[in-house]
One Martini backbone bead per residue (centre of mass of N, CA, C, O) as a GRO file, in nm:
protein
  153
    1UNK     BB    1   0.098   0.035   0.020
    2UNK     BB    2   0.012   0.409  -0.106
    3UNK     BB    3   0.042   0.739   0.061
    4UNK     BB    4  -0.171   1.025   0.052
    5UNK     BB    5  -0.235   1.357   0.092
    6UNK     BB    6  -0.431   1.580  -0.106
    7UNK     BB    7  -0.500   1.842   0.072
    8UNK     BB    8  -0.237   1.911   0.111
    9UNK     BB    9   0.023   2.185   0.084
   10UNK     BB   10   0.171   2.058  -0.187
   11UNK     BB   11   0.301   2.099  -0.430
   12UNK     BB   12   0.256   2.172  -0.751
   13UNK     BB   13   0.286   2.098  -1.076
   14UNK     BB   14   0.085   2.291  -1.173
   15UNK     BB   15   0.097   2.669  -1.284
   16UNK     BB   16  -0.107   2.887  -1.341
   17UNK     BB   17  -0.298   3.152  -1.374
   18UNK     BB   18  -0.635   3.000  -1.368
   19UNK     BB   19  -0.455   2.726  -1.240
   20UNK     BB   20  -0.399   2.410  -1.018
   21UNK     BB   21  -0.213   2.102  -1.017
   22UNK     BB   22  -0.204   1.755  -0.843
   23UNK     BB   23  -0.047   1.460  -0.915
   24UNK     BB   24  -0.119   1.098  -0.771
   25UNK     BB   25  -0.001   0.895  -0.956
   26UNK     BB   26   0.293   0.903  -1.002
   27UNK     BB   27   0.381   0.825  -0.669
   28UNK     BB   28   0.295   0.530  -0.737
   29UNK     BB   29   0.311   0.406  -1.006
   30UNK     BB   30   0.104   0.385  -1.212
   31UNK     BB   31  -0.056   0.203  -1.491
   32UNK     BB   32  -0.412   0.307  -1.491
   33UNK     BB   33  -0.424   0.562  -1.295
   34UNK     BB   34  -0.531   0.854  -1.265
   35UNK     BB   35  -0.481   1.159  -1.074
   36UNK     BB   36  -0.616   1.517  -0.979
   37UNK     BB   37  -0.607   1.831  -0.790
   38UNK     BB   38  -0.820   2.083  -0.915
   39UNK     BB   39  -0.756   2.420  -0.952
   40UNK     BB   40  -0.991   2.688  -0.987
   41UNK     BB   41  -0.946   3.004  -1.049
   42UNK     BB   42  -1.128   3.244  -1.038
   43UNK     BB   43  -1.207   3.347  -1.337
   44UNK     BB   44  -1.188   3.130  -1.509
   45UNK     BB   45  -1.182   3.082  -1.878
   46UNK     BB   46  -1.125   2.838  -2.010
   47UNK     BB   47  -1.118   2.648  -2.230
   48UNK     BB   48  -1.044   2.398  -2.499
   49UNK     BB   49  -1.190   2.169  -2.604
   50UNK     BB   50  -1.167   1.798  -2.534
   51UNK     BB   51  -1.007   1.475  -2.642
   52UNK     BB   52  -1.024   1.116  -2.617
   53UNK     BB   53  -0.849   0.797  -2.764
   54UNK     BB   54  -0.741   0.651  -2.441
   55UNK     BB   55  -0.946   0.782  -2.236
   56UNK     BB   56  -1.105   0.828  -1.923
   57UNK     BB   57  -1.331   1.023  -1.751
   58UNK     BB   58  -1.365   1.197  -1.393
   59UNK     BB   59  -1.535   1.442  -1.190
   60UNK     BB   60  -1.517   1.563  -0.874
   61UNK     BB   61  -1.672   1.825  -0.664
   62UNK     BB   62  -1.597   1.984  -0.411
   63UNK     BB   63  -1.550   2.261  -0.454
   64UNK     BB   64  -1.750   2.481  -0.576
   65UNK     BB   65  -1.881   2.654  -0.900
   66UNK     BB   66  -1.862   2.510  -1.191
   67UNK     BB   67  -1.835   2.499  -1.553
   68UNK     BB   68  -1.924   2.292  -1.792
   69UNK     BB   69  -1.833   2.199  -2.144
   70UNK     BB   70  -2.033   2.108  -2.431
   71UNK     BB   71  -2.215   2.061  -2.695
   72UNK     BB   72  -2.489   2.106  -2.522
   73UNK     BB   73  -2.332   2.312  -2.338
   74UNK     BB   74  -2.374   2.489  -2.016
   75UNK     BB   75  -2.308   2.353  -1.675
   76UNK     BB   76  -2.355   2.381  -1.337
   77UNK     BB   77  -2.188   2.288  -1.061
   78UNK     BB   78  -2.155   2.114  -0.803
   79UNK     BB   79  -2.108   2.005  -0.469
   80UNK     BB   80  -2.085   1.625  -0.566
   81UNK     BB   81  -2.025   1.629  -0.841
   82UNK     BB   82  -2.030   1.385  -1.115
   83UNK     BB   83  -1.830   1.358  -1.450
   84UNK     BB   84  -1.839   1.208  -1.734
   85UNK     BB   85  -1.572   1.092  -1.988
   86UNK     BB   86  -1.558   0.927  -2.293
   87UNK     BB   87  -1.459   0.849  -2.527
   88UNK     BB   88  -1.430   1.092  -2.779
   89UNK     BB   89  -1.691   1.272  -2.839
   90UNK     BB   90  -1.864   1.206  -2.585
   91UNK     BB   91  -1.588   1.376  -2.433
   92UNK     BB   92  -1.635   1.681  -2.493
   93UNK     BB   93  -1.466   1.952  -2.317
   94UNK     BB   94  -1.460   2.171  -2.053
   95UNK     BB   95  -1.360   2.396  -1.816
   96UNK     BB   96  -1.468   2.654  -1.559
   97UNK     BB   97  -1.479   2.968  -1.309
   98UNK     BB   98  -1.701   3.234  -1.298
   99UNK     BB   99  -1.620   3.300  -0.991
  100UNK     BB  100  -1.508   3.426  -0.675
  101UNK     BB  101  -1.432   3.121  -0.634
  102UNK     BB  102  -1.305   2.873  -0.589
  103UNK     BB  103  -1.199   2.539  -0.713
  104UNK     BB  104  -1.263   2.171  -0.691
  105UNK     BB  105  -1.086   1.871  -0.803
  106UNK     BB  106  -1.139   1.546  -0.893
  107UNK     BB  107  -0.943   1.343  -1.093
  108UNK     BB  108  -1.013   1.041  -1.333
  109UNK     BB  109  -0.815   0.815  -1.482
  110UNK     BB  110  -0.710   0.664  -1.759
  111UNK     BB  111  -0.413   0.514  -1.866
  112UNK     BB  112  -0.391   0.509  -2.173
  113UNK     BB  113  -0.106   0.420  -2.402
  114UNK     BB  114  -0.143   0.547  -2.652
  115UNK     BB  115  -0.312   0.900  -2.732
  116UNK     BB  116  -0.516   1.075  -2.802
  117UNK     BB  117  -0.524   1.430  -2.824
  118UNK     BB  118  -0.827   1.665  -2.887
  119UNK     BB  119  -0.891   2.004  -3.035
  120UNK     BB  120  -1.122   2.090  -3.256
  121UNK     BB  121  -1.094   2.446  -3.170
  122UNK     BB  122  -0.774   2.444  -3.276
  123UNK     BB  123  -0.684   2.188  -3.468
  124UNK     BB  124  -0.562   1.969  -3.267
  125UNK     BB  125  -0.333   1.641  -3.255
  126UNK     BB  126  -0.225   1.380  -3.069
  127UNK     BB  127   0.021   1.177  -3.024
  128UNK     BB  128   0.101   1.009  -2.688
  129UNK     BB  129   0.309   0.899  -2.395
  130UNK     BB  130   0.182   1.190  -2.277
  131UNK     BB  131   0.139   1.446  -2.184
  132UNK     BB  132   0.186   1.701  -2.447
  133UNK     BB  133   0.129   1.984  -2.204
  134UNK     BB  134   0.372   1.822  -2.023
  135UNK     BB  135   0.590   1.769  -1.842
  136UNK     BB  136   0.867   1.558  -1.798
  137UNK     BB  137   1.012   1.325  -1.638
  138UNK     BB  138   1.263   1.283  -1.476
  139UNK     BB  139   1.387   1.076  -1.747
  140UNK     BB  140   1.182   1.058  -1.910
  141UNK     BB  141   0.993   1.045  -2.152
  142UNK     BB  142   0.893   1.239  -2.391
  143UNK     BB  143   0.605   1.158  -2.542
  144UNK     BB  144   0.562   1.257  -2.844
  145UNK     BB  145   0.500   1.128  -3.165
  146UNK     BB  146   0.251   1.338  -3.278
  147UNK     BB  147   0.136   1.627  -3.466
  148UNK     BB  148  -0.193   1.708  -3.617
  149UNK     BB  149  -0.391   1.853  -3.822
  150UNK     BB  150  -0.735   1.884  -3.820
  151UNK     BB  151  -0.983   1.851  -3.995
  152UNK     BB  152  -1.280   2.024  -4.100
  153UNK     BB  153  -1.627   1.964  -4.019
   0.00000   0.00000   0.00000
């Protein structure tokens, strides 16, 4: 067995303007499964929706109140709130959070690589051995293997 605990405020792994990741797949060196601590600050403006083509994702909303973006439109989420996005066309996503409080979520997905992973409103997608917008682990794969602009809808 491997602990820890994902609330403490050990490091992020990822941190932007508008939003901060800490994953805890990695630690674990998890095989099949990744989980990470999203959270979304104040007014964080989301991005362009995307699909995985070999991973299956689920999130669940610890606090705060996300809004998500899908193909069917924006629906606003509560704390205790889980969505799932399945491989392909029908997982195609994006989260925002446009409140004046952070937002926390727990996401868990399949680890299964390679991956292709498409953003169809960027217009580009990978095929890679690790999330090709995420920095490399000291030593590890470089790990995208092709990046390529998809046809137009």
């Amino acid at each position: 067995m491997r602990r820890l605990n994902f609330l403490e405020d050990e490091p992020w792994d990822e941190v932007e303007d508008d939003k901060r990741v800490r994953w805890f797949g990695h630690p674990f060196w998890a095989d099949h499964l990744g989980a990470s601590l999203i959270e979304y600050l104040p007014q964080a403006p989301g991005g362009p929706m995307h699909m995985h083509y070999g991973v299956e994702e689920m999130f669940f909303v610890l606090s705060g109140t996300p809004t998500v973006r899908t193909p069917d439109g924006d629906e606003e989420l509560s704390p205790g709130d889980v969505v799932y996005f399945p491989e392909g066309r029908d997982g195609l996503h994006t989260f925002s959070n446009p409140t004046d409080e952070p937002v926390r979520m727990l996401g868990i997905s399949t680890k299964r690589f390679p991956d292709v992973l498409a953003y169809p409103e960027r217009g580009v997608a990978w095929v890679a051995t690790r999330h090709p917008e995420r920095p490399a682990l000291e030593g590890g794969d470089a790990g995208v293997i092709a990046r390529f602009e998809l046809p137009a809808d």
